[in-house]
Coordinates of C-alpha atoms in Angstrom, one line a residue:
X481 CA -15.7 14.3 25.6
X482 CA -16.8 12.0 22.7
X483 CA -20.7 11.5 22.4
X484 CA -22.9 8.7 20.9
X485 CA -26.2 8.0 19.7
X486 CA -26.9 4.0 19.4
X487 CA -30.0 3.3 17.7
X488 CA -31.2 0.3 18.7
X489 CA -33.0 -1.5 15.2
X490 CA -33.8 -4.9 14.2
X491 CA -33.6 -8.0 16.8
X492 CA -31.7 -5.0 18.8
X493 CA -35.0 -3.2 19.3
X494 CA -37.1 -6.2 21.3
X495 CA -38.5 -4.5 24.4
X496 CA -36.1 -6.8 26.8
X497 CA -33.1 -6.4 25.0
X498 CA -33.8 -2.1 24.9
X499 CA -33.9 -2.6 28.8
X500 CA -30.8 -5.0 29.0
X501 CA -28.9 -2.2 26.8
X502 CA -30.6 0.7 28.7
X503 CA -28.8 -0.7 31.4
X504 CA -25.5 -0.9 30.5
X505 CA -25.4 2.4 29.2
X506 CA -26.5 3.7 32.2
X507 CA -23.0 4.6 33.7
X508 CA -22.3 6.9 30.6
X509 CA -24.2 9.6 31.5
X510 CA -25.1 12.3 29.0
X511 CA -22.3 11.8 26.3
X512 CA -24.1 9.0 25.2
X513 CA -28.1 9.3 23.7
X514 CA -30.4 5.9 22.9
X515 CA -33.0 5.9 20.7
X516 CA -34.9 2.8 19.3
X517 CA -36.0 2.1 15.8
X518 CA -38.4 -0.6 14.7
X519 CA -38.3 -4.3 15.8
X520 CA -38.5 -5.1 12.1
X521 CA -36.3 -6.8 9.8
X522 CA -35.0 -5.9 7.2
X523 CA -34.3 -2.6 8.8
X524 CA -36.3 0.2 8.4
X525 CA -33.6 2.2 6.8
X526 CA -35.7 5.7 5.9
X527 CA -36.4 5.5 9.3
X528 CA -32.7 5.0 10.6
X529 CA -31.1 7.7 8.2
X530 CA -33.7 10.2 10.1
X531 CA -33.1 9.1 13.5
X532 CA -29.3 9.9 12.8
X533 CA -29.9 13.0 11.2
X534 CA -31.5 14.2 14.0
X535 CA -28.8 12.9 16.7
X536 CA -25.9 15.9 17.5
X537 CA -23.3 13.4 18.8
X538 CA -19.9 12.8 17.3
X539 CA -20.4 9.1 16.6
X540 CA -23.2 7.0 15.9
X541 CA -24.0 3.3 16.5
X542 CA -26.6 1.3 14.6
X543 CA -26.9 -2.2 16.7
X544 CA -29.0 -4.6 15.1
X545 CA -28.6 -8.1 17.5
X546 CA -29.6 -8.4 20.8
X547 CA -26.6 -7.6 23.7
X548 CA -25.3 -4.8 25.7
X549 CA -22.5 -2.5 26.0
X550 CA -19.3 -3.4 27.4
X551 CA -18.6 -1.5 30.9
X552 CA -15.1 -0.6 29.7
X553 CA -16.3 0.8 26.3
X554 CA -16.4 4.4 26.5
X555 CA -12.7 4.5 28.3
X556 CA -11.0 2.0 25.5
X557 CA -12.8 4.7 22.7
X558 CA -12.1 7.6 24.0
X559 CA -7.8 6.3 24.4
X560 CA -8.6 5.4 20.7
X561 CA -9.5 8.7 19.4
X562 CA -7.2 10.4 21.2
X563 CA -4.1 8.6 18.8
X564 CA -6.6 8.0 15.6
X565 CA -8.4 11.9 15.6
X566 CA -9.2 11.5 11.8
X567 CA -11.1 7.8 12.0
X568 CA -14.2 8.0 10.6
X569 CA -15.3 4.4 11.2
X570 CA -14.6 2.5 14.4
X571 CA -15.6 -1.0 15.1
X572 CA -14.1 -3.6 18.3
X573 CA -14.4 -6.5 19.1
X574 CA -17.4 -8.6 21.1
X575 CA -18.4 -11.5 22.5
X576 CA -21.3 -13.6 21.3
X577 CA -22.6 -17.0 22.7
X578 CA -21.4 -20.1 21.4
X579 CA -21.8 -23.3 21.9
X580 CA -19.8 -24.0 24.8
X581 CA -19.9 -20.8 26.6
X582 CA -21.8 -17.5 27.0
X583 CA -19.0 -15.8 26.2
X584 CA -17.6 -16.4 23.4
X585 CA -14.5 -13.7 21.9
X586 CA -15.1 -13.0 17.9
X587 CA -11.9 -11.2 17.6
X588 CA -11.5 -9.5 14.4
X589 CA -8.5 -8.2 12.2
X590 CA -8.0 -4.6 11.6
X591 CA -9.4 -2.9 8.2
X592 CA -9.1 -5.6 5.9
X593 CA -10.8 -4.1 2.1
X594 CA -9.9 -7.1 0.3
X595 CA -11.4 -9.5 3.4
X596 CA -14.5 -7.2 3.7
X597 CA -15.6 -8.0 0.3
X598 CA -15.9 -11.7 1.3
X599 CA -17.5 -11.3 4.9
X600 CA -18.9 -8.1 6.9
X601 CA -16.6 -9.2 10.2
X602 CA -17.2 -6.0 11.5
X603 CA -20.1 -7.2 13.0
X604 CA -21.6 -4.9 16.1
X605 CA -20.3 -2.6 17.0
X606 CA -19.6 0.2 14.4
X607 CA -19.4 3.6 14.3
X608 CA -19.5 6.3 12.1
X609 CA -19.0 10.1 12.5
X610 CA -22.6 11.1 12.3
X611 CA -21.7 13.6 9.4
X612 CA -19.8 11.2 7.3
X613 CA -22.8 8.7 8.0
X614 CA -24.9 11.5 5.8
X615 CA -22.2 12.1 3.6
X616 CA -21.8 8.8 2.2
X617 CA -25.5 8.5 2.1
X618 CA -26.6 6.5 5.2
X619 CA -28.6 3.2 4.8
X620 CA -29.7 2.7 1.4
X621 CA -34.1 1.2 1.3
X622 CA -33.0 -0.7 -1.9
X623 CA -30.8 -3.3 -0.3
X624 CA -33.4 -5.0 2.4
X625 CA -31.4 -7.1 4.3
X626 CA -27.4 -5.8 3.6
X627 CA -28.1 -2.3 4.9
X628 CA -25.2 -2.5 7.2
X629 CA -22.8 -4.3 5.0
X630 CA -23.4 -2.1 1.9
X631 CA -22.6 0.6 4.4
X632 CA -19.1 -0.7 5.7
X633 CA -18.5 -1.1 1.7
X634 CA -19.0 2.7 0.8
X635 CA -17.3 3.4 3.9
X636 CA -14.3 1.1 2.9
X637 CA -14.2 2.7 -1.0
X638 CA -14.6 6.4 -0.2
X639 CA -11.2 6.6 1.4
X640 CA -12.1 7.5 4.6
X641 CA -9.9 6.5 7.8
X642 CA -11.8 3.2 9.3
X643 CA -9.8 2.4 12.3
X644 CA -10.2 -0.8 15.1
X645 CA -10.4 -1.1 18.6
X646 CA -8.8 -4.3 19.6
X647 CA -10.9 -4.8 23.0
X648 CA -14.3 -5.9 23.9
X649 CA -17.1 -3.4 23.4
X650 CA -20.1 -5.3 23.0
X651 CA -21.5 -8.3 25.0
X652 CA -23.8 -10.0 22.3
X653 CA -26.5 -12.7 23.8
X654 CA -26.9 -14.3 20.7
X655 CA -25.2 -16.5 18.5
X656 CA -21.9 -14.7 16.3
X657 CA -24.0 -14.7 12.6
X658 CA -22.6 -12.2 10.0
X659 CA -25.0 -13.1 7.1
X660 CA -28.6 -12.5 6.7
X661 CA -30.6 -15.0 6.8
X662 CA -34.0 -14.3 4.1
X663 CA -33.3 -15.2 0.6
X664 CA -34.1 -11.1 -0.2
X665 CA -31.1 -10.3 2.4
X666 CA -28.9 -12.8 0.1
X667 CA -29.7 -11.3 -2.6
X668 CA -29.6 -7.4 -1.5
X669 CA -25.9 -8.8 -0.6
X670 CA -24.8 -9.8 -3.8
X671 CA -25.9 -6.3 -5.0
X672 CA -23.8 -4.8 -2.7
X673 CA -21.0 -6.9 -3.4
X674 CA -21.3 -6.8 -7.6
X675 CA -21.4 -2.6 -6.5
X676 CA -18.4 -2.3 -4.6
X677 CA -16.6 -4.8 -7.0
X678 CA -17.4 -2.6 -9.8
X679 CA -16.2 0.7 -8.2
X680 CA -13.0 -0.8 -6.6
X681 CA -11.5 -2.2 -10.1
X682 CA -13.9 -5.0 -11.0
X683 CA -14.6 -8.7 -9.9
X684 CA -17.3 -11.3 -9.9
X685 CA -19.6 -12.4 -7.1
X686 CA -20.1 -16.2 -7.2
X687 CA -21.9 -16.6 -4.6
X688 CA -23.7 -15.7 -1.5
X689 CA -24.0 -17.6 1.7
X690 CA -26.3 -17.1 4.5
X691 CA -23.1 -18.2 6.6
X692 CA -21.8 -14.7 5.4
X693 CA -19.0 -16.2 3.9
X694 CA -19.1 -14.7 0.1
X695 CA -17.1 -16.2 -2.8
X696 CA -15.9 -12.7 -4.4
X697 CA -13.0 -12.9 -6.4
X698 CA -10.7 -10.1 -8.4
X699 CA -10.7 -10.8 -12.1
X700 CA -7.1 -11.0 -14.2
X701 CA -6.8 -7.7 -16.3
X702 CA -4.7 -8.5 -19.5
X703 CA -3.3 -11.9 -20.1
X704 CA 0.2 -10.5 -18.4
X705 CA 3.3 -13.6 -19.0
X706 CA 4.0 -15.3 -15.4
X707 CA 7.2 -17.0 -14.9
X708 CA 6.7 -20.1 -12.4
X709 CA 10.1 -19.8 -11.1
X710 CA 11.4 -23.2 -9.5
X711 CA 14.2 -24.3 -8.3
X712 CA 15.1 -28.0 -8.3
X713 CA 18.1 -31.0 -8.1
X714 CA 16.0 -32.6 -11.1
X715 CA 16.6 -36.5 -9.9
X716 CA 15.0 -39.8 -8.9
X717 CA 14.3 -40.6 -5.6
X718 CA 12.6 -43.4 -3.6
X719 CA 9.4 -42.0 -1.6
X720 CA 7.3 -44.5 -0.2
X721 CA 8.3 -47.3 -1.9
X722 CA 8.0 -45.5 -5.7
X723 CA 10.9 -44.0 -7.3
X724 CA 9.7 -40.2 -8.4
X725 CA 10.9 -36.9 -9.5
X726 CA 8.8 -34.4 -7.7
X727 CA 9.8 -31.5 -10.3
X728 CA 8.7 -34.0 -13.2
X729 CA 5.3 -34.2 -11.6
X730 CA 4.6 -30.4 -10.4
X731 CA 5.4 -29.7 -14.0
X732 CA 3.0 -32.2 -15.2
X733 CA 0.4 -30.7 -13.0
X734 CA 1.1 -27.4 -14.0
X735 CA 0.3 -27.9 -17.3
X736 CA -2.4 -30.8 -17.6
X737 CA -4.5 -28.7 -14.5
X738 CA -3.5 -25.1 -14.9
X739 CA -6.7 -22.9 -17.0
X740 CA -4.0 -19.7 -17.2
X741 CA -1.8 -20.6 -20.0
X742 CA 0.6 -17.5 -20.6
X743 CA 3.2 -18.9 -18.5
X744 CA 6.9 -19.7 -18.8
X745 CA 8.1 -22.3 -16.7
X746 CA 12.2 -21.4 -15.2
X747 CA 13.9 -24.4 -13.5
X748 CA 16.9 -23.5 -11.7
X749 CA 18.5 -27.1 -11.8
X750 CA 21.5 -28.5 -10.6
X751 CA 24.5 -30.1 -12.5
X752 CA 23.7 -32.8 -10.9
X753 CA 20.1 -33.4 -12.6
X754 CA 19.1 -36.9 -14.0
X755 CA 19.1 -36.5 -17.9
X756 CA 15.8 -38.8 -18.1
X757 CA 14.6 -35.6 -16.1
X758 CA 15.3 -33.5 -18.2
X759 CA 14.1 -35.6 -20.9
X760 CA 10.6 -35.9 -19.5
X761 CA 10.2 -32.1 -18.6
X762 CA 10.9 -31.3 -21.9
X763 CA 8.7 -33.5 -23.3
X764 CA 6.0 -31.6 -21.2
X765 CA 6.8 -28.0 -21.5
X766 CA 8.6 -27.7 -24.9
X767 CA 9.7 -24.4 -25.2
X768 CA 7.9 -23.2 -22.4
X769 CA 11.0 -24.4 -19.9
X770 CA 14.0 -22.3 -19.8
X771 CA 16.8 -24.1 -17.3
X772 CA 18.9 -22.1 -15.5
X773 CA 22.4 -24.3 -14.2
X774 CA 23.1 -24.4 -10.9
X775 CA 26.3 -26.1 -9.7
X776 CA 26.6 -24.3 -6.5
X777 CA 26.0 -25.3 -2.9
X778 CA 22.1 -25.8 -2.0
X779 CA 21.2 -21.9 -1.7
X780 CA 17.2 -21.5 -2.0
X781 CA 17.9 -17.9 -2.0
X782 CA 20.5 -17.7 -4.7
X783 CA 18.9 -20.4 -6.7
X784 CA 15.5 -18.4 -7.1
X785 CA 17.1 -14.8 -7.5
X786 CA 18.7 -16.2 -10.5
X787 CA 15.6 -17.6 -12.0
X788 CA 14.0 -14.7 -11.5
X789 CA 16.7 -12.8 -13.5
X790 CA 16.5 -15.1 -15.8
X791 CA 12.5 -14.8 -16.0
X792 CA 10.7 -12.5 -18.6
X793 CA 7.5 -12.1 -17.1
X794 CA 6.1 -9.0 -15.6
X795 CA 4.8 -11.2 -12.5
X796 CA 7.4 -14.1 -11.1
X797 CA 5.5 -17.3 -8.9
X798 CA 7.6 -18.7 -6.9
X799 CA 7.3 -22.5 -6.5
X800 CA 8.4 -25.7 -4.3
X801 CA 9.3 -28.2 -7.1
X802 CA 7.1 -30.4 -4.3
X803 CA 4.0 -29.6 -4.9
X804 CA 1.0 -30.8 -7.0
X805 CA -1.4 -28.2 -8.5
X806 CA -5.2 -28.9 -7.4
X807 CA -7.7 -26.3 -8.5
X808 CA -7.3 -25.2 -12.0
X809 CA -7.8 -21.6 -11.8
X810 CA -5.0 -21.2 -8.9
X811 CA -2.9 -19.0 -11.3
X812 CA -5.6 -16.6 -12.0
X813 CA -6.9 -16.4 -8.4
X814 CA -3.7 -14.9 -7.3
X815 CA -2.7 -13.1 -10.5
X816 CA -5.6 -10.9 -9.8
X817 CA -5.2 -9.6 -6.4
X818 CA -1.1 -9.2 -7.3
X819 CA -2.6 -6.9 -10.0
X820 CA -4.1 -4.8 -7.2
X821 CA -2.7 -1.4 -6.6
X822 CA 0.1 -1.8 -3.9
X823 CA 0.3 -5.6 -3.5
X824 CA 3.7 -7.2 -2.7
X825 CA 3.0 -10.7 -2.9
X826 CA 0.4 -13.2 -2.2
X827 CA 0.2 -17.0 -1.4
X828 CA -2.6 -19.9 -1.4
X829 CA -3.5 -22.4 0.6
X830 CA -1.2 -25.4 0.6
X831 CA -2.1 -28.9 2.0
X832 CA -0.3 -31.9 3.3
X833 CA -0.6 -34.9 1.7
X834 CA -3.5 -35.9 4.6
X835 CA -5.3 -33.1 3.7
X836 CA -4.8 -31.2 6.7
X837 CA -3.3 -27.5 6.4
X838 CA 0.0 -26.8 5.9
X839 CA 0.0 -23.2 5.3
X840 CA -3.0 -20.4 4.9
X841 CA -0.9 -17.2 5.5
X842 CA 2.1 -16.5 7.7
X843 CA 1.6 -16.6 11.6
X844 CA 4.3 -13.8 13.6
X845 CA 2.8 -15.1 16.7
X846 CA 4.6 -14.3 20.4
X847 CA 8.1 -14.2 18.8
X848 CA 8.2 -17.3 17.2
X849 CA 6.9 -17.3 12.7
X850 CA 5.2 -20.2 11.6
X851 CA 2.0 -21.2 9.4
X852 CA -1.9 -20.0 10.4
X853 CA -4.1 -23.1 10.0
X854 CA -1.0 -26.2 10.5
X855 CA -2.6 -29.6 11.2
X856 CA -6.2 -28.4 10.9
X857 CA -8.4 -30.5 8.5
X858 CA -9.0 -29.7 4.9
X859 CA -12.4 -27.7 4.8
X860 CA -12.5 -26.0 8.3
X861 CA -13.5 -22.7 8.2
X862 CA -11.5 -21.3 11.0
X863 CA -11.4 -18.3 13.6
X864 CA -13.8 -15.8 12.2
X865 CA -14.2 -17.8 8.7
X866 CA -10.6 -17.3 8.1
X867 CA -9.6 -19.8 6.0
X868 CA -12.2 -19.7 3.9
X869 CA -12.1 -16.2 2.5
X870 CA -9.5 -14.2 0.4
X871 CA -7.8 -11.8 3.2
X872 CA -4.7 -10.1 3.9
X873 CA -1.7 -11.1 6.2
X874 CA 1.7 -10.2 7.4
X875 CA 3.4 -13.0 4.9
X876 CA 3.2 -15.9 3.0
X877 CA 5.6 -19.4 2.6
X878 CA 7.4 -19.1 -0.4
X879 CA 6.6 -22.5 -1.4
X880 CA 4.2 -20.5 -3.2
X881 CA 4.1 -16.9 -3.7
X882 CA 3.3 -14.6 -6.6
X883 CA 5.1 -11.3 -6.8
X884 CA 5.0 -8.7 -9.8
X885 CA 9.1 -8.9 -10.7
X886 CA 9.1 -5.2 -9.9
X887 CA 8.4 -5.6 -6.4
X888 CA 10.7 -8.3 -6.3
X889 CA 13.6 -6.2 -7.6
X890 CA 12.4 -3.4 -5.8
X891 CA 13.2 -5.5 -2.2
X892 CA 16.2 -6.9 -3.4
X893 CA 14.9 -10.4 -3.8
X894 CA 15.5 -13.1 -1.3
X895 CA 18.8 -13.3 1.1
X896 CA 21.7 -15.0 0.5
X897 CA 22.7 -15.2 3.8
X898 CA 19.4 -17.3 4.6
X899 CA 19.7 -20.5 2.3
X900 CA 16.9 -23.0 3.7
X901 CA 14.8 -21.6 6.0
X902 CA 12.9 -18.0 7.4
X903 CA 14.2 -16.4 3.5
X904 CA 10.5 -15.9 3.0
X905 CA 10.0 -14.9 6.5
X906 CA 12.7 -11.7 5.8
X907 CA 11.3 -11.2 2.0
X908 CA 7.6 -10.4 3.8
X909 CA 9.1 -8.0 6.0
X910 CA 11.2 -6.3 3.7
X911 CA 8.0 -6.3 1.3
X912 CA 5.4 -4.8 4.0
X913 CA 8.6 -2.9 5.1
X914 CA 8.4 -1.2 2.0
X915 CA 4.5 -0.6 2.3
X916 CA 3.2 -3.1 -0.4
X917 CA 0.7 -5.3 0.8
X918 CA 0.5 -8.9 1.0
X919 CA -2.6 -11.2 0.1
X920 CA -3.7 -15.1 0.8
X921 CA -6.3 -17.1 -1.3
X922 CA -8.2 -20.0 -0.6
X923 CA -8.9 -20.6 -4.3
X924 CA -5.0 -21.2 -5.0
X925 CA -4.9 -25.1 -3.8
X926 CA -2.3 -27.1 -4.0
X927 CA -0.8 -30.5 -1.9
X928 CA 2.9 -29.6 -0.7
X929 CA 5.0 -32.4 0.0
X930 CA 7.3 -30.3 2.5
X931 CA 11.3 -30.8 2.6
X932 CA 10.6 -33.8 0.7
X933 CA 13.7 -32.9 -1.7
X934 CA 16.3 -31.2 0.5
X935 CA 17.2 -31.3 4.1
X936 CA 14.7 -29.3 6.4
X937 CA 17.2 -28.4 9.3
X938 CA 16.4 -25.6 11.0
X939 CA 20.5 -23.9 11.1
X940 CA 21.1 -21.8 14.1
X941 CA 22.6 -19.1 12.2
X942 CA 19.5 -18.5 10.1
X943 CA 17.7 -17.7 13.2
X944 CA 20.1 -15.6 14.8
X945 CA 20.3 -13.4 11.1
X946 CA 16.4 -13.6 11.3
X947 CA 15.4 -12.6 14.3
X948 CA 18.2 -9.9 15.0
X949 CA 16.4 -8.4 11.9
X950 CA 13.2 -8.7 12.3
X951 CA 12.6 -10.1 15.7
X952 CA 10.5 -6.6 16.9
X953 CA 7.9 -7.5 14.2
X954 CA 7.5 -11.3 15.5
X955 CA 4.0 -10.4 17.0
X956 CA 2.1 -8.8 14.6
X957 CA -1.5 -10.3 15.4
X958 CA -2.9 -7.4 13.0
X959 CA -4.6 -9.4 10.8
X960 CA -4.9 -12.9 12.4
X961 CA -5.4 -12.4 16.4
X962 CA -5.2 -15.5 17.3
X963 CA -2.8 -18.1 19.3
X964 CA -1.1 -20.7 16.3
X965 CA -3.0 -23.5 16.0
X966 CA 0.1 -25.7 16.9
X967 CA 3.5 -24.1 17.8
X968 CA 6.1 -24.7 15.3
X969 CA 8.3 -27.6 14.9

C-alpha cells in the first residue's frame, strides 16, 4: 500500500482549512500522515525540506491553497502506480471555484516541458517520491515565492519519470491562480525560469506575469537556411470586390515583415500562373524565389513534396500562399523550438480575417480532427491559458508548419493519395508515429484567408483513407482535454 505525507504550508495551513483537510483524509487511515507547516507566505522552505526529511512515506505532497482531498484519491493513485511503478512525480487534476460555480474542473495536459516553462499548470496536487524530493534538493530559501515551480522545473530537467493522473484529486475552495502574486514571487520566478532555460539548451525570459502566464521563448542557434515552401496557381482573382493575387501579397509580407532573413522562398506554381505574377514576385524576392512548374491536377500533397525536393534548406516551412505574415519574429519563434532535440514539426497561431481563431494546434477530439481555439476571439486566453503559451499538441494545420527537411524525409512527406484535405492530419500522425514531437506558438501570427484559392470540399474518399488509418488515434485529449470549441464544418 502506497503512503503519503501532505504538508499542509502557506494559505493551506489556516487553522479552518487544516480541519476541512483533516477531514477528508480521514477515511485513509494510516497510509497517509499530515503535518502542518507555517501559515506564512512565501513558504518557509528550510522548514518544509525538514518536515519531508523526517516523513517515511513513499510520496509526499506539499499543498499550499486552501481545499481538501478528493474522496476517490487514494483508489485513482494507487491504479496509477500500479501501470507507472517508476514515476517520480505525480500531479491530477482539481477543481477550484470560479466564477459561476463552486466547482470548477482545471483539467490539465500530461508532462508538457516545453508548456511548463511558460506556466506551472501543475498546480495542487503534486507529488514526489520523498527520496527524490531530497535528491534533487527540495525547496530552495533563495526563490521566496516560486518554491514550487522551481521545484517542478528541476523535476522536469533531471530526467526523472513525471507521470499524470487524469481524475480529480483535489477539491480547491479558492479561486484556480498559478502565479504568485508579490512582486519578490515575480521575480523569484523569473530566476527560476532564466535557470531552467539555461540548463535545458538556452532561452530568454521576457516576462513575468502574476497571471502565471510567462513569456519564455527558445532562442535560434545558428542562422540555419529555411525554405518557405509554397504552393500556388499564381493568378488574379476577384475577392471582395478587389482583384488580388494572394501569393503576390504573402510574399510581400514575408519579406517587408519577416526579422529572420536566411530564407529561400520555393513556389510550386502552376502552368497556368499569370505572367504579371510572376513579374511582381520577382520583383520582390529576386533571387531568393526558386519556381518549381506544376502542370498537374490540384495535388497539395504532390505539389509541396516537390518543393520540398527542390528546397535547400536544412528546415522546410510549409505555407498557404493565403496568408499574411503579422508578427515579425514568427520565423524565429518556431525555428527555435524545431531546433529542439526530437521535434517533428510545429505550427503558430493563425487567424481569420475577423480576428477570431482559426487554428492554435490540432484538436483529435471524439473521432472527428479539427482546430483547438476555431471562432474564439483574438486575445482569449483559453482553457488553462492555452492559447497563450508555447505548448505541445498532437498536430498542427499545415497552412503553416515548420519541419527540419530530415524529419520530413524521414516520414515520407505528405500523401499523395490525400490531395486537399486531412494530408496534414496523416503527416502528424506519421510524425508523432515516429516519436518526434510536435510544438504550437502563439508568437508565430499570421491572418489565414482559408480555401480562399482552391476548392475546400471535403471528398469522401479522403476521409475513408484517413480515418481507416488513423481513426484509433482520433481521441487523443493528451495535451488539450477539452471538448472543441465548435465542431467542425
Amino acid at each position: 500500500m502506497t503512503t503519503f505525507t501532505f504538508v499542509l504550508a502557506g494559505e493551506a495551513a489556516a487553522p479552518d482549512n487544516v480541519a476541512n483537510f483533516r477531514r477528508s483524509a480521514d477515511g485513509f487511515g494510516s497510509i497517509s500522515r499530515i503535518v502542518v507547516a507555517s501559515a506564512a507566505t512565501p513558504l518557509e522552505s528550510d522548514e518544509i525540506n525538514a518536515l519531508v526529511a523526517s516523513a517515511s512515506s513513499d510520496f509526499v505532497c506539499i499543498i499550499d491553497k486552501p481545499g481538501k482531498l478528493n474522496a476517490a484519491l487514494f483508489e485513482h493513485f494507487e491504479r496509477f502506480i500500479a501501470a507507472h511503478s517508476e514515476s517520480a512525480v505525480v500531479y491530477g487534476d482539481e477543481t477550484q471555484r470560479g466564477e459561476s460555480s463552486d466547482h470548477e474542473l482545471v483539467a490539465k495536459p500530461i508532462f508538457s516541458p516545453e508548456r511548463l516553462r511558460c506556466q506551472y499548470y501543475w498546480g495542487n496536487p503534486v507529488f514526489y517520491r520523498s527520496g527524490f524530493f531530497s535528491e534533487i534538493g527540495g525547496l530552495d530559501s533563495a526563490l521566496p515565492g516560486a518554491e514550487l515551480y522551481d521545484l517542478a522545473l528541476r523535476a522536469a530537467r533531471s530526467g526523472a519519470e513525471v507521470g499524470h493522473i487524469h481524475e480529480i484529486l483535489f477539491e480547491g475552495s479558492g479561486p484556480a491562480l498559478l502565479g504568485p502574486e508579490s512582486s519578490v514571487g515575480l521575480e523569484s520566478t523569473r530566476s527560476a525560469l532564466q535557470s531552467h532555460l539555461d540548463a535545458t539548451g538556452g532561452g530568454e525570459v521576457r516576462s513575468v506575469n502574476s497571471s502565471g502566464i510567462h513569456d519564455t521563448r527558445r532562442v535560434v542557434k545558428g542562422e540555419p537556411l529555411v525554405s518557405i515552401v509554397i504552393p500556388t496557381r499564381g493568378i488574379y482573382q476577384v475577392v471582395d470586390n478587389a482583384t488580388k493575387c494572394f501569393v503576390v501579397d504573402a510574399v510581400a509580407s514575408i519579406l517587408e515583415k519577416s526579422t529572420y532573413t536566411n530564407i529561400e522562398i520555393v513556389l510550386v506554381i502552376d502552368a497556368v500562373a499569370d505572367p504579371k505574377a510572376i513579374t511582381e514576385l520577382d520583383a520582390l524576392a529576386g533571387e531568393r524565389i526558386t519556381y518549381v512548374q506544376w502542370d498537374r491536377p490540384f495535388n497539395f500533397s504532390e505539389k509541396v513534396n516537390h518543393g520540398v525536393l527542390a528546397a535547400s534548406g536544412d528546415f522546410v516551412l510549409i505555407l498557404n500562399d493565403d496568408v499574411e505574415v503579422i508578427t515579425p519574429d514568427w520565423i524565429q519563434s518556431m525555428l527555435a523550438l524545431a531546433q529542439l532535440p526530437g521535434a517533428g514539426m510545429v505550427g503558430g497561431m493563425l487567424y481569420y480575417e475577423d480576428d477570431t481563431i482559426q487554428h492554435a494546434g490540432h484538436a483529435y477530439w471524439e473521432g472527428d480532427a479539427s482546430h483547438i481555439g476555431l471562432d474564439t476571439p483574438r486575445g482569449d486566453a483559453g482553457p488553462l491559458g492555452g492559447y497563450l503559451v508555447e505548448r505541445e499538441v498532437v498536430g498542427v494545420t499545415a497552412a503553416c508548419a515548420l519541419m527540419p527537411k530530415s524529419v520530413f524525409v524521414e516520414v515520407g512527406g505528405f500523401s499523395h493519395l490525400l490531395p486537399g484535405n486531412f494530408n496534414d492530419v496523416d503527416l502528424c500522425m506519421k510524425t508523432t508515429w515516429r516519436g518526434f514531437t510536435i510544438y504550437w506558438t502563439p508568437h508565430a501570427e499570421l491572418y489565414h484567408f482559408e480555401s480562399k484559392t482552391r476548392d475546400a470540399t471535403v471528398r469522401g474518399f479522403e476521409v475513408d483513407i484517413t480515418w481507416s488509418r488513423w481513426g484509433f488515434r482520433m481521441h487523443d485529449a493528451r495535451y488539450w482535454p477539452y471538448p472543441l470549441s465548435r465542431p467542425p464544418r
